[in-house]
Coordinates of C-alpha atoms in Angstrom, one line a residue:
Chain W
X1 CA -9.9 15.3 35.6
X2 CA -12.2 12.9 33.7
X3 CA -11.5 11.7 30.4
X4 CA -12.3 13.1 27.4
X5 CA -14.6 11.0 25.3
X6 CA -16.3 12.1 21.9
X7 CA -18.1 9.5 19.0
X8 CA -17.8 9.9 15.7
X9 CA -18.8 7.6 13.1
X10 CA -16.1 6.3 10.0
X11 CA -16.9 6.6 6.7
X12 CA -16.4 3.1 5.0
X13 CA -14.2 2.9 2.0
X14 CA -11.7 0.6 -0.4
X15 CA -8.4 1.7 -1.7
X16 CA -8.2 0.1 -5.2
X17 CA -4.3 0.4 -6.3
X18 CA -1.8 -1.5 -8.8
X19 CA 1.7 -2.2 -7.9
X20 CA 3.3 -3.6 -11.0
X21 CA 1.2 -6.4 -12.3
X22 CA -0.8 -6.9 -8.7
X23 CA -3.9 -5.5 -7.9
X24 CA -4.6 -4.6 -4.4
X25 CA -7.9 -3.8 -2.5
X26 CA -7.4 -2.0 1.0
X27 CA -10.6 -2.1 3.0
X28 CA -10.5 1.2 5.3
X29 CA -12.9 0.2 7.6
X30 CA -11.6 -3.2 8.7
X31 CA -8.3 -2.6 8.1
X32 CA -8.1 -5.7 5.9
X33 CA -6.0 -6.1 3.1
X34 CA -6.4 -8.0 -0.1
X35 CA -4.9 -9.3 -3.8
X36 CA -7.3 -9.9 -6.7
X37 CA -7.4 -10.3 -10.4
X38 CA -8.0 -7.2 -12.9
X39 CA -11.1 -7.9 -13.6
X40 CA -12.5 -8.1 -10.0
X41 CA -10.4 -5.1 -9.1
X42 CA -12.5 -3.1 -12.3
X43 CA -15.6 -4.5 -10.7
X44 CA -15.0 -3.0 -7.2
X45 CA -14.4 0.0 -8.9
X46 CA -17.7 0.1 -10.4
X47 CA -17.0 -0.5 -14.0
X48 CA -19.5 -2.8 -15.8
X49 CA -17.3 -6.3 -15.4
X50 CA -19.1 -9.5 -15.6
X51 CA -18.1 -11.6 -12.8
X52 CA -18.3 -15.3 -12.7
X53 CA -20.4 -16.7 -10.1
X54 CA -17.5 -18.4 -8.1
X55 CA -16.0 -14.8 -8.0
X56 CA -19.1 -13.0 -7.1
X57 CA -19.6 -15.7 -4.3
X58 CA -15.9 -14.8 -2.9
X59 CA -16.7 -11.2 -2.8
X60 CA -19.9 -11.9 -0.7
X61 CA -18.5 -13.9 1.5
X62 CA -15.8 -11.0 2.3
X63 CA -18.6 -8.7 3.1
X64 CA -20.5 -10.9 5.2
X65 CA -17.2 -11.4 7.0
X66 CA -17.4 -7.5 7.6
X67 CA -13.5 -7.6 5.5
X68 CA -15.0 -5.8 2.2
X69 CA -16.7 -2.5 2.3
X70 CA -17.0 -3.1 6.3
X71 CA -19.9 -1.3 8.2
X72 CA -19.9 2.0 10.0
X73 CA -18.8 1.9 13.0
X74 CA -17.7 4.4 15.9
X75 CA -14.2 5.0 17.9
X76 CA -13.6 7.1 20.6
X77 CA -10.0 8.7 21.0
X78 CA -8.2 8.1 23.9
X79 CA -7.6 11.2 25.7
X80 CA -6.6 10.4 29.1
X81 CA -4.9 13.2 31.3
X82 CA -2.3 11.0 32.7
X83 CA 1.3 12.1 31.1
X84 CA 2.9 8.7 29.5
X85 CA 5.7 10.1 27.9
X86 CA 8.6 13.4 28.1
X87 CA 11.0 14.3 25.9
X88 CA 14.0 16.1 27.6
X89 CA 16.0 18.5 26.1
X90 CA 18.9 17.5 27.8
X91 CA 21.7 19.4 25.3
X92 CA 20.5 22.6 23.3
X93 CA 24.0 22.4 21.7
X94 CA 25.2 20.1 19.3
X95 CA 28.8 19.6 17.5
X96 CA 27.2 19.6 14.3
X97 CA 26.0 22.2 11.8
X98 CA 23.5 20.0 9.8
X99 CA 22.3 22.5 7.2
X100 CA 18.5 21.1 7.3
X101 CA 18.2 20.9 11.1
X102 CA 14.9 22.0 12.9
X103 CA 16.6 22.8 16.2
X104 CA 18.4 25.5 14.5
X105 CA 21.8 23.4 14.5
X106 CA 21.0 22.7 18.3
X107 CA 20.4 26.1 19.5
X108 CA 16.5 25.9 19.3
X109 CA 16.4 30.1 18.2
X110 CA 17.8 30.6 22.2
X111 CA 21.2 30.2 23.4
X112 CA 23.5 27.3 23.6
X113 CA 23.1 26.1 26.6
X114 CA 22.4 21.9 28.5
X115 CA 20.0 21.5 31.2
X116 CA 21.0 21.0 35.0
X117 CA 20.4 17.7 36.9
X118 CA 17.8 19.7 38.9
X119 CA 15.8 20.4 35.9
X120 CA 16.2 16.7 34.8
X121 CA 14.9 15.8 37.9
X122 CA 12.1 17.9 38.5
X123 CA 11.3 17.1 35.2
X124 CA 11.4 13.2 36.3
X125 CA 9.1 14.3 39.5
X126 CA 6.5 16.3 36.9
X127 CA 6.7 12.8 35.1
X128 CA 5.9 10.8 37.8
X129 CA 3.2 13.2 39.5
X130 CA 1.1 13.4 36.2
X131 CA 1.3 9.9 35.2
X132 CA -1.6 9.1 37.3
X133 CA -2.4 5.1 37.0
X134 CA 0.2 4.3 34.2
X135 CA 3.2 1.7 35.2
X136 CA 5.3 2.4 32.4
X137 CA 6.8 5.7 31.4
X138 CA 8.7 6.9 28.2
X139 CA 11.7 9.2 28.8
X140 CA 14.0 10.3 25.7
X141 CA 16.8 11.9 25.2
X142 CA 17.3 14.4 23.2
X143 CA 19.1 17.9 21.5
X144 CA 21.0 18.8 19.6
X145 CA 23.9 15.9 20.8
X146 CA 22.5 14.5 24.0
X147 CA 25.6 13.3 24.4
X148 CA 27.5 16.9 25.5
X149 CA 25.5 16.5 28.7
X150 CA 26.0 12.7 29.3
X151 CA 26.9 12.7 32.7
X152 CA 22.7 14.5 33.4
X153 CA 21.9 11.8 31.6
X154 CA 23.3 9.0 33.5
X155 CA 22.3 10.8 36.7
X156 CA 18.5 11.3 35.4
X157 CA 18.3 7.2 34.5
X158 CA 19.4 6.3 38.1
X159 CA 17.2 9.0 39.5
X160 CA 14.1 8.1 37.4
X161 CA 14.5 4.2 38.3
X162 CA 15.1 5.1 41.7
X163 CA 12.1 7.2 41.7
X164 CA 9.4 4.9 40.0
X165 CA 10.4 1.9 41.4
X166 CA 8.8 3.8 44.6
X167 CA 5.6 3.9 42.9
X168 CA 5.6 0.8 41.3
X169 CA 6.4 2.5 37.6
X170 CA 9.0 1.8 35.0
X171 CA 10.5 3.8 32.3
X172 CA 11.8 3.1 28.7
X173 CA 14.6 5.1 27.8
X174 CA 15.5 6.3 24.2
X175 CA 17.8 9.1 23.0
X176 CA 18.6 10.0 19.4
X177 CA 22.5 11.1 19.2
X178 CA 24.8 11.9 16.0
X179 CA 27.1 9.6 16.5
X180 CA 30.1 11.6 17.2
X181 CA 31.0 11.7 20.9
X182 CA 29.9 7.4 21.1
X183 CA 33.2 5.4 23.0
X184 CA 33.1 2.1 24.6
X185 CA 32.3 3.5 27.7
X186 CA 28.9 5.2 26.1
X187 CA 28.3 2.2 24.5
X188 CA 27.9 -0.1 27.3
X189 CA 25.5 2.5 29.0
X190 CA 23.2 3.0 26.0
X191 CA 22.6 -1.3 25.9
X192 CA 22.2 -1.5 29.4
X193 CA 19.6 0.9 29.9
X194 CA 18.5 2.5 26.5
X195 CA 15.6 0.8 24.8
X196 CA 16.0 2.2 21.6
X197 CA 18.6 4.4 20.2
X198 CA 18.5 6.3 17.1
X199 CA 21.7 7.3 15.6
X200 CA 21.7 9.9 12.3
X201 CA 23.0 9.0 9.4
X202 CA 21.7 10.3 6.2
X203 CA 23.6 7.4 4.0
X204 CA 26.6 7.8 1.1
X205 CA 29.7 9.7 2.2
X206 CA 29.3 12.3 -0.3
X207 CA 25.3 13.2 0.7
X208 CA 25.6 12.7 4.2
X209 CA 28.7 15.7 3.9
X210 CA 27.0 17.7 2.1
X211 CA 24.8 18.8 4.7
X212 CA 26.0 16.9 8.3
X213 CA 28.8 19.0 8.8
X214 CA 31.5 19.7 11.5
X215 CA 31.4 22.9 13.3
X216 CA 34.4 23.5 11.2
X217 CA 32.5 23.0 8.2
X218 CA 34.0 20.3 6.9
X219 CA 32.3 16.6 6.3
X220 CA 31.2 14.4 9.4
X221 CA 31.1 11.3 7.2
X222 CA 34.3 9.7 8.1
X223 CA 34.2 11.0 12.2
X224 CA 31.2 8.8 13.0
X225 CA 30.4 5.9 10.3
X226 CA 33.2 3.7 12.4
X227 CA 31.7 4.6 15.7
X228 CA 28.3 3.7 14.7
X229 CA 29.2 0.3 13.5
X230 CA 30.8 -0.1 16.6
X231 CA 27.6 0.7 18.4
X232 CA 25.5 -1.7 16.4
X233 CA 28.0 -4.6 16.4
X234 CA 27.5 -4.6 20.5
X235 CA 24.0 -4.1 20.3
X236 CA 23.0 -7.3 19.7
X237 CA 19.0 -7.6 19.5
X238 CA 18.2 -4.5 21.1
X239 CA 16.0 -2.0 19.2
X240 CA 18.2 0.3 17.5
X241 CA 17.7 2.9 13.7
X242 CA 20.1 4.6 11.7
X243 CA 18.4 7.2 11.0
X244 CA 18.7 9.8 7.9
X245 CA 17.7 12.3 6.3
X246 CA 16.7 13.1 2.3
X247 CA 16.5 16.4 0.7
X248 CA 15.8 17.6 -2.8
X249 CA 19.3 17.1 -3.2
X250 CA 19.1 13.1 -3.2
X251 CA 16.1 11.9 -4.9
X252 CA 17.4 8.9 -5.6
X253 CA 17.7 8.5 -2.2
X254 CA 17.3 4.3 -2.1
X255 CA 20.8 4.4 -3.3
X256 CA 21.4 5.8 0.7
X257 CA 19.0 2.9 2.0
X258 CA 20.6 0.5 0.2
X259 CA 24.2 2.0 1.0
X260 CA 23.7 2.1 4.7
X261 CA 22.0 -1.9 4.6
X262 CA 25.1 -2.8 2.7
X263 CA 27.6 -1.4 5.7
X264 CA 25.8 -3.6 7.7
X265 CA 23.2 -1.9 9.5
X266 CA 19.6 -3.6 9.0
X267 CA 17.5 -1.2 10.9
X268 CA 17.3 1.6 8.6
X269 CA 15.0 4.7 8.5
X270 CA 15.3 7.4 5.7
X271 CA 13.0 10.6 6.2
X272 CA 12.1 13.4 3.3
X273 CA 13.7 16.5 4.9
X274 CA 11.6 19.7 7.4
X275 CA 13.0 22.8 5.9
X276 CA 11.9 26.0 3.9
X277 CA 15.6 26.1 2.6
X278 CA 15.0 26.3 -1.1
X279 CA 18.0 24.2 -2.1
X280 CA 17.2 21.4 -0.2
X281 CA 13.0 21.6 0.5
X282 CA 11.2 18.7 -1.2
X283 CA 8.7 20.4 -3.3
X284 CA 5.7 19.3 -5.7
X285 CA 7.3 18.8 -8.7
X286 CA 10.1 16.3 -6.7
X287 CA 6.9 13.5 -5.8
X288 CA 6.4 12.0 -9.2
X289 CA 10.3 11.3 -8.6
X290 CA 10.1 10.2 -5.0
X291 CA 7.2 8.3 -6.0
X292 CA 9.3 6.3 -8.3
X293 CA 12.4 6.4 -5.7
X294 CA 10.0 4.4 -3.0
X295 CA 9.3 1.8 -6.0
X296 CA 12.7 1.1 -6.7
X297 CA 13.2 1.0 -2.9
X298 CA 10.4 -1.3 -2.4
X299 CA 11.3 -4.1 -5.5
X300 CA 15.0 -4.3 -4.2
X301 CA 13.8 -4.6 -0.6
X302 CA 11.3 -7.6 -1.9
X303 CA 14.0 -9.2 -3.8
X304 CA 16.5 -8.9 -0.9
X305 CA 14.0 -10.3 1.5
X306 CA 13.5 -13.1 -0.8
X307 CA 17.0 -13.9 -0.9
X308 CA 17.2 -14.1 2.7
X309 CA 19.6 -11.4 3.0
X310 CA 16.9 -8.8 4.6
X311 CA 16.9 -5.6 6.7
X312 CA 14.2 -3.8 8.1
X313 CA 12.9 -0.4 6.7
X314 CA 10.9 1.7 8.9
X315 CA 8.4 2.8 6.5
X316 CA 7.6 -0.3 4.8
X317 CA 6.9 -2.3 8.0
X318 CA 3.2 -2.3 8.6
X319 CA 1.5 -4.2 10.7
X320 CA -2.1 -5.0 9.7
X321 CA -3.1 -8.6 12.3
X322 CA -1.3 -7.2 15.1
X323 CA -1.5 -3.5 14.8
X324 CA -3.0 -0.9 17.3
X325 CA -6.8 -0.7 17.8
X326 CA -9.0 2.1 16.8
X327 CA -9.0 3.9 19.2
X328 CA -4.8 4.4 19.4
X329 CA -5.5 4.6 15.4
X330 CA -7.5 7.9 15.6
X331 CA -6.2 9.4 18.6
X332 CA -2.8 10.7 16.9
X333 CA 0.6 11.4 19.1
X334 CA -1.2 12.9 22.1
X335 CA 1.5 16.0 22.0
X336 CA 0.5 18.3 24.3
X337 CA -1.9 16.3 26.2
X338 CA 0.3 13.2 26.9
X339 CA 3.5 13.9 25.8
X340 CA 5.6 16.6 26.1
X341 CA 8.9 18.2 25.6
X342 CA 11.2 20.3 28.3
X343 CA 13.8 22.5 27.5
X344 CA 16.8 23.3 29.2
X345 CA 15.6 25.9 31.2
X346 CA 12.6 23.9 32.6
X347 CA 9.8 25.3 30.3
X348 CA 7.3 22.8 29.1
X349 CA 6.0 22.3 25.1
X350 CA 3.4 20.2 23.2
X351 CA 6.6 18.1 21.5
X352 CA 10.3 18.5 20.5
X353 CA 9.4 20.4 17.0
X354 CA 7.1 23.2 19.3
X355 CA 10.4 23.4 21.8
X356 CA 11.6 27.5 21.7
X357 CA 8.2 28.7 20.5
X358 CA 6.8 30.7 22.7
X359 CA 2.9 30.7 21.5
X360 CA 3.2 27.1 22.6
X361 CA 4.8 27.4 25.9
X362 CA 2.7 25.7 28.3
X363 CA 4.0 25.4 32.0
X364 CA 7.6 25.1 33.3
X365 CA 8.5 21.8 35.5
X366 CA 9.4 24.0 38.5
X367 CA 5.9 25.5 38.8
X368 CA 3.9 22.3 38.5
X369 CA 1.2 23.6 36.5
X370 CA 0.4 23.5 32.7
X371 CA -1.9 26.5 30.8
X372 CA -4.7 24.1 30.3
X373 CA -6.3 25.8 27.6
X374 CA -3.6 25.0 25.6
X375 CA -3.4 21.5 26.4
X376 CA -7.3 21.2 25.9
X377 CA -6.9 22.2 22.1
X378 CA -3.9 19.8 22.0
X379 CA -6.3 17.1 23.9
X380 CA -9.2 17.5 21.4
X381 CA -6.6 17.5 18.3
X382 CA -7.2 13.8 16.6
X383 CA -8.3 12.0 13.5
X384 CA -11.2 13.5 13.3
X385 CA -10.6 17.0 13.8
X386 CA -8.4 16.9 10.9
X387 CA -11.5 17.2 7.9
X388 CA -9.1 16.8 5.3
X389 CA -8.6 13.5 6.0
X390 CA -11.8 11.9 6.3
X391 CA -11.9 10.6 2.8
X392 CA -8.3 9.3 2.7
X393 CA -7.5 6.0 2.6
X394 CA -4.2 5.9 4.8
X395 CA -6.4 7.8 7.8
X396 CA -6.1 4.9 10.3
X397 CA -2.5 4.3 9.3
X398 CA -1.0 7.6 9.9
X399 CA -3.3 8.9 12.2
X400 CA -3.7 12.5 10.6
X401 CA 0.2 13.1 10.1
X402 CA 2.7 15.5 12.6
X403 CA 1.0 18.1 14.6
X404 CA 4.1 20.1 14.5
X405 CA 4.2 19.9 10.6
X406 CA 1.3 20.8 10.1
X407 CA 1.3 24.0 12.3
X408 CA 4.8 24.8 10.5
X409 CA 3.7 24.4 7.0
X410 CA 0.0 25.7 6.7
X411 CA -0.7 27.6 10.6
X412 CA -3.4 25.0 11.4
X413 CA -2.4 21.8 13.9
X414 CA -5.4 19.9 12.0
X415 CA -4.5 21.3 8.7
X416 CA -2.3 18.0 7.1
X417 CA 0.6 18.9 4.7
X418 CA -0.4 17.3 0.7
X419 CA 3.4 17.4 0.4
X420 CA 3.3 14.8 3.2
X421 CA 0.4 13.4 2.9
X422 CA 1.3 11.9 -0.6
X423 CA 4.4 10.9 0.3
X424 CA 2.9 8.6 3.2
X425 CA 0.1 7.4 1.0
X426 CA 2.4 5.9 -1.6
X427 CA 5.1 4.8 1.1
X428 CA 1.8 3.0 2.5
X429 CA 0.9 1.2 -0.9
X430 CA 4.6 0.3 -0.8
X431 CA 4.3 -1.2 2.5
X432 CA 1.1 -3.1 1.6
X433 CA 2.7 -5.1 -1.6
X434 CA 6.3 -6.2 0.9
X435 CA 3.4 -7.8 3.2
X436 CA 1.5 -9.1 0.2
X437 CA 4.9 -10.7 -1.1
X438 CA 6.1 -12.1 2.4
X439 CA 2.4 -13.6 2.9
X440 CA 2.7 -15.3 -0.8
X441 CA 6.4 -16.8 -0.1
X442 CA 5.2 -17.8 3.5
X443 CA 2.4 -20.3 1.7
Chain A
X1 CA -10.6 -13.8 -7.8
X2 CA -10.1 -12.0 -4.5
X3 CA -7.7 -13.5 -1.6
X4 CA -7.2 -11.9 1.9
X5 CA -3.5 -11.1 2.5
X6 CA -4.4 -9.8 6.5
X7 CA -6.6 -8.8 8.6
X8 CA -6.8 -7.6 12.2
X9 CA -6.2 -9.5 15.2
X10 CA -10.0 -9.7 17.3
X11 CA -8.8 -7.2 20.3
X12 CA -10.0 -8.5 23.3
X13 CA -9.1 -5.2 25.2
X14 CA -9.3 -1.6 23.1
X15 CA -8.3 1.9 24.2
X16 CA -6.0 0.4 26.8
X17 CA -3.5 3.2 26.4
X18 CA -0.7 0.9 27.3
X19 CA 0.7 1.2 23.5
X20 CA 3.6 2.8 23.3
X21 CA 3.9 7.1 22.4
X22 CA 4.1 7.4 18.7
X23 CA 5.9 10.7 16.8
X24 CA 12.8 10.0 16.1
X25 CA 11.7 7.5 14.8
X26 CA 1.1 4.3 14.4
X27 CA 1.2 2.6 11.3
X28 CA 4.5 0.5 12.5
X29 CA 3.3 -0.3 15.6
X30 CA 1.6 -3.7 17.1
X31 CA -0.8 -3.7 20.0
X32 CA 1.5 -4.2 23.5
X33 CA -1.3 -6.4 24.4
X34 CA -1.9 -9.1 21.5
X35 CA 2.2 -9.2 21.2
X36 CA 2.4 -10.1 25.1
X37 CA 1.4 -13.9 21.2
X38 CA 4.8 -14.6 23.2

């Protein structure tokens, strides 16, 4: 099948922001970032400012360097047909009860059930069959607790390797796990052939038990906070993320960044919670709050990085020299087109948050064929089919937000949650002033 | 005045599609091709 290829032109623009006393100017169309005074940032702004001739002159020369108010230009998604990446169910169980959890606590609205080695391995074979000309394939891991069904998992590495190294392929494994079921034993598999491995962990003892809880119903804090230290300790520099989870019940949610950096762990993401559950949903009136939340996330993060005592959050690592190109930039997840997610029983979805719906069923691994009608709106899904965000500055930065999300929260797979969207804008700005400080100690 | 904190890397190669998939945890990732920098 050929690829799909469609043109359409970017509409220039500049993000003008403050963060504290700095002034920041964010050309969209380059991707270029800058720092100026207050009175150049009023004059780019198009207030009445008389500039000095020295600072008109640097202005100029940004322009003609195509870094300030760059020109027009053009991308083309890339929409390939060839399958890069699968997301296999291996567990629809878990030994947790986290109140917020999409996979309904594991379950997935089905039965609790893990998926056979033949199904991991015909889901390998889909994999490899699909993949056309690509050499490296992604395979993760996933639930519920991947780790119920670890032996599958064991079985579908050595198969996959097997497997590709026929056809000259290679996969990157990940898996995302709650911590609870890690030993030694575990541990020494997940460094010797997991990529990455993200382990969940929503921060202080008393949020994280408020809604990770045992199937008991009782706190999971003090089962797995050991465990996952032990895990990190023997990971040396492998690519690792605790992972959590805020709700409306933490706001002040960099007090759970800054807890889980202090035990240690310096590869940290902290997510605003999925859920409709009133209690814990983030809502409007929370952003003003969250807003402020990312700031006093962001000044401690700065001032720890300064003190060379620094650790990595997800969200305020952006990289602006060495990022993707356009064409990655607008082209989004590729859920449903190049990435998918299997289930247990075999059936095939656009992604991991689709997984049990069954409007978005597409194919199952043991029939070989996907409902390509499906896939085609999936495949044409992008940037630029998202109108929304045409005149948002963050566009090439988050790509037009989660597919999934967007389905869940307004019915529309281009139609971007503000909720979302506002809380990725100002993460972004965040993002933008750690660089701006790193560049200005680097000199 | 006005200073240039970054700017992007001149690709030599774009639309590759050897990046890797983005969602568990685009706007952290770097081009596979300009790190291969090492």
């Amino acid at each position: 099948m050929p690829s799909l290829f469609c043109r359409v032109p970017i509409y220039l623009m500049l993000h003008i922001f403050d963060y504290h006393s700095h002034h920041y100017v964010y050309d969209t169309g380059s991707g270029s970032l800058h720092e100026c005074d207050e009175r150049t940032a009023r004059y780019l702004k198009g207030e009445p400012v008389a500039l000095t001739e020295e600072e008109l002159s640097a202005i100029a020369a940004l322009r003609k360097e195509g870094l300030l108010d760059a020109p027009e230009t053009e991308a083309r998604p890339i929409k390939s047909h060839e399958v890069k990446a699968l997301c296999l169910h291996v567990s629809h169980d878990c030994n947790l009860r986290c109140r917020y959890c999409f996979a309904d606590e594991g379950a997935y609205h089905s039965v609790r059930e893990v998926m056979s080695l033949a199904t991991a391995k015909a889901a390998i074979d889909f994999l490899l069959r699909e993949s056309g000309s690509r050499k490296v394939l992604e395979v993760d891991f996933f639930g519920g607790e991947p780790l119920m069904n670890l032996g599958v998992v064991k079985e579908t590495v050595r198969y996959a390797k097997e497997e590709g190294a026929k056809l000259g392929k290679r996969f990157l494994f990940t898996t995302t796990t709650n911590g609870l079921l890690l030993d030694d034993e575990t541990i020494r598999f997940f460094n010797e052939e997991m990529e990455n491995v993200v382990l969940s962990l929503d921060g202080r003892k008393e949020v994280h038990d408020a809604v990770r809880k045992t199937v008991n119903g009782k706190g999971s804090f003090d089962a797995v906070i050991e465990k996952v230290k032990k895990f990190v300790r023997a990971r040396g520099d492998k690519h690792y993320y605790v992972r959590g989870t805020f709700t409306a019940k933490n706001l002040d949610f960099s007090k759970d960044v800054l807890f889980l950096a202090d035990n240690g762990f310096d590869s940290i993401s902290l997510e605003p919670v999925v859920t409709d559950i009133p209690d814990l949903a983030i809502r409007e009136e929370h952003l003003p709050a969250i807003e402020r939340e990312y700031e006093t996330l962001c000044d401690e993060y700065v001032r720890r990085e300064a003190e060379g005592k620094p650790f990595l959050f997800f969200h305020f690592h952006i990289d602006l020299e060495g990022g993707p190109c356009l064409q990655k930039r607008v082209s989004a997840c590729g859920a449903g087109n190049e990435y998918f997610s299997v289930v247990p029983n075999g059936d095939i979805y656009p992604c991991h948050q689709f997984a049990g719906d069954a409007e978005f069923r597409m194919g199952n691994v043991f029939e070989g064929k996907l409902d390509e009608a499906l896939r085609a709106k999936f495949a044409e899904s992008c940037l630029f089919t998202r109108k929304k965000c045409e005149s948002c500055f963050a566009k090439f930065i988050c790509s037009g937000g989660c597919s999934a999300n967007n389905y869940h929260y307004a019915g529309d797979i281009n139609e971007p949650y503000p909720i979302t969207c506002e809380m990725m804008k100002k993460r972004v700005e965040c993002a933008m002033h750690v660089l701006a400080e790193r560049k200005s100690r680097e000199k | 005045m006005i200073r240039t904190i970054a700017k992007p890397t001149e690709k030599k190669v774009t639309g590759c599609g050897e990046c890797r998939s983005t969602c568990k945890t685009v706007g952290n990732q770097s081009c596979e091709r300009i790190t291969r920098q090492k």
